[in-house]
Structures are given as C-alpha cells and as structure tokens.
Amino acid sequence: MQELHNSLAIESIYGHIERQKLALIALCSPSQESGNSLIALALARRAAMAGKKVLLVEMNLQNPSQLKRCSAQLVQSPSSIQIWKDALYDTDQEGMQLLVAPKDDQTHTELKSQELLSQFFKQLQQEFDLVLCDTAPLLQPTAGNIPADMVCSACEGTILNVLTNVTTECQIAQCSDILKYCGAQLSGAVMNDNLAPSLQQELIDR
C-alpha cells in the first residue's frame, strides 16, 4: 500500500484530475471499507510529488485513519482555517498537509451549512493548489459527520469509488441520484478491484 501513489491506476486518476483542471475534489463511496481513504491519500501524495501544495481533508469520523497513515504531526493552524482550530497537521510527504474534522460535533456544526462550507473551501483554495476531501460514505450517513453529499456539492468535482464485486448496481444508482439531487459534479468513477478475483482464481473456481 505504501507504493499505491506510484501505481498506474493512481497515475490514471491523477491525469484525469489534471486534464479537468480540478483543484477541489471530493472522493466518496457508497459504503464503509471501500478503500476510499487509501485512494484519497495516494492521490494527495501523487500531487505533492508533482510539486503541488496539497491539503487532504478527512471528513469521515466513523473510521478516521489518515493521521496514522501519514505519520502526521500537529502544527499551528493558519488564520484562514481557524474554524477548525488546531486541526492542521504536517505529514511524512513533503508538500502535503492533513486537516482532520474534530470529533466534537459542536465545533463544526456551522460547516453543515452549505453556504458556510463553500466559503470554507474557498479559503482553503487560497492556501493550497489542490484540496482533496475524504468523505463519509454516501449511503451510510451518521449524525456526527458532515454529510457527504453536502461536501460533494461544495467541491468542483466528485470522484465515486466503487468496490468491484461488493458495490451493487442499485447502490451506484442511489449514489448517482444523490449526487444529481444535491447538484454535485460527478467527474469520474473508480473501479476498485482490490477484492476482485484474479484470472487465476477465476479459472480455479470454474
């Protein structure tokens, strides 16, 4: 997993982002454990390796994981994002920082306003070349999370992460309807083959 950011799959996704000139992106999935956080981190690392100043925003409070994966160290929060005081971290990747949504719902209730969330993202874009949002699952909302559809609609583009052999057509249709309804711009979909059987395994199963 350490080398995922150097893989052909991530290179393809990153190239797609570059061609569309996206600077504020939400990565979402229908359900938990779809590899969404790994893909978001890999894309953030790839962009930082290209010389961009990158911010990865973790908004999934159900299963937060980026702090450990990034070997992150807390730093002073810049004035433009004091709305999440003491939430900005340096990481083990030069050029990449991490912003973690606080666990206390009271501290980010204001970000559940579509207008204020959009303003917040605009502030972040003044500080960073690329902002990547690792969202909560679209089809598994919880009271403590900032809703994934709200995050997606506030971003320039959304990438939907679909887990092969796990995500159903019905779930994909539901996600598509949610994104259309909230006005999000679906920029692409990722077919995550992590749990898909290899050709050898398929031949054995036959």
Short mmCIF file of C-alpha atoms in Angstrom, two decimals, residues 16-189:
data_model
loop_
_atom_site.label_atom_id
_atom_site.label_comp_id
_atom_site.label_asym_id
_atom_site.label_seq_id
_atom_site.Cartn_x
_atom_site.Cartn_y
_atom_site.Cartn_z
CA HIS A 16 -7.85 12.76 -15.28
CA ILE A 17 -7.86 15.36 -12.48
CA GLU A 18 -5.14 17.37 -14.22
CA ARG A 19 -6.93 17.33 -17.58
CA GLN A 20 -10.11 18.64 -15.95
CA LYS A 21 -8.08 21.27 -14.06
CA LEU A 22 -9.77 20.38 -10.77
CA ALA A 23 -8.42 21.96 -7.58
CA LEU A 24 -11.14 21.00 -5.10
CA ILE A 25 -12.25 17.36 -5.19
CA ALA A 26 -14.44 15.10 -3.08
CA LEU A 27 -13.77 11.38 -3.03
CA CYS A 28 -16.78 9.35 -1.92
CA SER A 29 -18.00 5.78 -1.83
CA PRO A 30 -21.38 4.15 -1.22
CA SER A 31 -20.32 2.35 1.99
CA GLN A 32 -17.55 1.83 4.51
CA GLU A 33 -14.37 -0.14 3.84
CA SER A 34 -14.31 0.66 0.13
CA GLY A 35 -10.70 1.86 0.08
CA ASN A 36 -11.76 5.48 -0.24
CA SER A 37 -9.22 6.79 2.27
CA LEU A 38 -6.35 4.89 0.65
CA ILE A 39 -7.19 6.31 -2.77
CA ALA A 40 -7.54 9.85 -1.38
CA LEU A 41 -4.17 9.57 0.35
CA ALA A 42 -2.47 8.12 -2.73
CA LEU A 43 -3.80 10.95 -4.91
CA ALA A 44 -2.67 13.53 -2.35
CA ARG A 45 0.83 12.02 -2.27
CA ARG A 46 0.99 11.89 -6.08
CA ALA A 47 0.01 15.55 -6.37
CA ALA A 48 2.56 16.57 -3.73
CA MET A 49 5.26 14.65 -5.61
CA ALA A 50 4.38 16.77 -8.66
CA GLY A 51 5.25 19.91 -6.68
CA LYS A 52 1.74 20.95 -5.69
CA LYS A 53 0.85 22.26 -2.25
CA VAL A 54 -1.80 19.74 -1.23
CA LEU A 55 -4.34 19.52 1.58
CA LEU A 56 -6.04 16.23 2.39
CA VAL A 57 -9.22 16.78 4.44
CA GLU A 58 -10.52 13.81 6.41
CA MET A 59 -14.26 14.14 6.98
CA ASN A 60 -15.10 10.53 7.81
CA LEU A 61 -15.38 10.39 11.60
CA GLN A 62 -16.73 6.82 11.66
CA ASN A 63 -13.39 5.30 10.66
CA PRO A 64 -10.70 8.01 10.68
CA SER A 65 -7.36 6.63 9.55
CA GLN A 66 -5.30 9.31 7.84
CA LEU A 67 -3.43 10.53 10.94
CA LYS A 68 -1.74 7.16 11.39
CA ARG A 69 -1.15 6.58 7.69
CA CYS A 70 0.52 9.99 7.24
CA SER A 71 2.64 9.88 10.42
CA ALA A 72 1.11 13.32 10.94
CA GLN A 73 2.36 15.93 13.40
CA LEU A 74 0.15 18.74 14.70
CA VAL A 75 1.17 22.27 13.67
CA GLN A 76 -0.20 25.78 14.22
CA SER A 77 -3.39 26.35 12.28
CA PRO A 78 -3.11 29.24 9.78
CA SER A 79 -5.56 32.13 10.17
CA SER A 80 -7.58 31.16 7.10
CA ILE A 81 -8.82 27.92 8.65
CA GLN A 82 -9.19 28.77 12.31
CA ILE A 83 -12.74 27.45 12.05
CA TRP A 84 -11.10 24.07 12.79
CA LYS A 85 -8.57 25.28 15.34
CA ASP A 86 -5.55 23.05 15.92
CA ALA A 87 -6.65 20.62 13.23
CA LEU A 88 -3.89 21.09 10.65
CA TYR A 89 -1.08 18.51 10.52
CA ASP A 90 2.22 18.18 8.71
CA THR A 91 2.74 14.74 7.15
CA ASP A 92 5.60 12.50 6.11
CA GLN A 93 5.09 13.67 2.50
CA GLU A 94 6.71 16.99 1.61
CA GLY A 95 4.15 19.42 0.24
CA MET A 96 1.16 17.64 1.77
CA GLN A 97 -0.77 18.60 4.88
CA LEU A 98 -3.75 16.99 6.59
CA LEU A 99 -6.85 18.59 8.05
CA VAL A 100 -8.89 16.42 10.39
CA ALA A 101 -12.52 17.07 11.22
CA PRO A 102 -12.90 17.36 15.01
CA LYS A 103 -14.65 14.56 16.89
CA ASP A 104 -16.77 17.02 18.87
CA ASP A 105 -19.79 17.77 16.69
CA GLN A 106 -20.29 21.14 18.39
CA THR A 107 -17.07 22.50 16.88
CA HIS A 108 -18.10 22.05 13.26
CA THR A 109 -21.87 22.41 13.30
CA GLU A 110 -21.52 25.62 11.28
CA LEU A 111 -19.92 23.63 8.45
CA LYS A 112 -23.20 21.78 7.96
CA SER A 113 -24.40 24.95 6.28
CA GLN A 114 -23.89 24.62 2.51
CA GLU A 115 -23.03 28.30 2.16
CA LEU A 116 -20.50 28.33 5.01
CA LEU A 117 -18.91 25.07 3.85
CA SER A 118 -18.42 26.56 0.37
CA GLN A 119 -16.86 29.68 1.89
CA PHE A 120 -14.58 27.48 3.99
CA PHE A 121 -13.38 25.60 0.91
CA LYS A 122 -12.71 28.87 -0.91
CA GLN A 123 -10.47 29.91 1.99
CA LEU A 124 -8.59 26.63 1.72
CA GLN A 125 -8.09 27.11 -2.02
CA GLN A 126 -6.30 30.37 -1.32
CA GLU A 127 -3.72 28.40 0.68
CA PHE A 128 -3.39 25.21 -1.38
CA ASP A 129 -3.04 24.18 -5.03
CA LEU A 130 -5.17 21.07 -4.53
CA VAL A 131 -7.70 20.19 -1.81
CA LEU A 132 -8.87 16.56 -1.59
CA CYS A 133 -11.80 15.66 0.67
CA ASP A 134 -12.06 12.11 2.01
CA THR A 135 -15.80 12.00 2.74
CA ALA A 136 -18.06 9.80 4.81
CA PRO A 137 -19.99 7.10 2.89
CA LEU A 138 -22.84 8.47 0.79
CA LEU A 139 -25.28 5.70 1.73
CA GLN A 140 -24.35 5.41 5.41
CA PRO A 141 -24.90 8.88 6.91
CA THR A 142 -24.41 9.46 10.63
CA ALA A 143 -25.33 12.40 12.84
CA GLY A 144 -21.70 13.24 13.70
CA ASN A 145 -20.37 13.50 10.15
CA ILE A 146 -20.57 16.42 7.76
CA PRO A 147 -22.90 14.89 5.11
CA ALA A 148 -21.00 13.52 2.12
CA ASP A 149 -23.50 14.93 -0.38
CA MET A 150 -23.01 18.40 1.07
CA VAL A 151 -19.23 18.10 0.73
CA CYS A 152 -19.56 16.85 -2.83
CA SER A 153 -21.86 19.69 -3.88
CA ALA A 154 -19.40 22.24 -2.42
CA CYS A 155 -16.49 20.82 -4.44
CA GLU A 156 -15.58 21.42 -8.08
CA GLY A 157 -15.71 17.71 -8.84
CA THR A 158 -16.59 14.37 -7.25
CA ILE A 159 -14.93 11.00 -7.81
CA LEU A 160 -17.08 7.99 -6.90
CA ASN A 161 -15.15 4.97 -5.63
CA VAL A 162 -16.90 1.68 -6.44
CA LEU A 163 -15.73 -1.62 -4.95
CA THR A 164 -15.82 -4.41 -7.54
CA ASN A 165 -17.89 -7.47 -6.55
CA VAL A 166 -19.18 -5.61 -3.47
CA THR A 167 -20.91 -2.42 -4.62
CA THR A 168 -24.25 -3.24 -6.29
CA GLU A 169 -25.86 -1.61 -9.31
CA CYS A 170 -28.63 -0.41 -7.02
CA GLN A 171 -26.11 1.33 -4.76
CA ILE A 172 -24.44 3.00 -7.74
CA ALA A 173 -27.83 4.22 -8.96
CA GLN A 174 -28.63 5.56 -5.49
CA CYS A 175 -25.32 7.42 -5.34
CA SER A 176 -25.89 8.86 -8.80
CA ASP A 177 -29.34 10.11 -7.79
CA ILE A 178 -27.99 11.67 -4.57
CA LEU A 179 -25.21 13.48 -6.41
CA LYS A 180 -27.59 14.77 -9.08
CA TYR A 181 -30.11 15.92 -6.50
CA CYS A 182 -27.54 17.89 -4.49
CA GLY A 183 -26.03 19.46 -7.61
CA ALA A 184 -22.62 17.78 -7.33
CA GLN A 185 -20.46 17.47 -10.44
CA LEU A 186 -19.55 13.79 -10.97
CA SER A 187 -16.11 13.93 -12.58
CA GLY A 188 -15.46 10.20 -12.73
CA ALA A 189 -15.71 6.81 -11.09
#
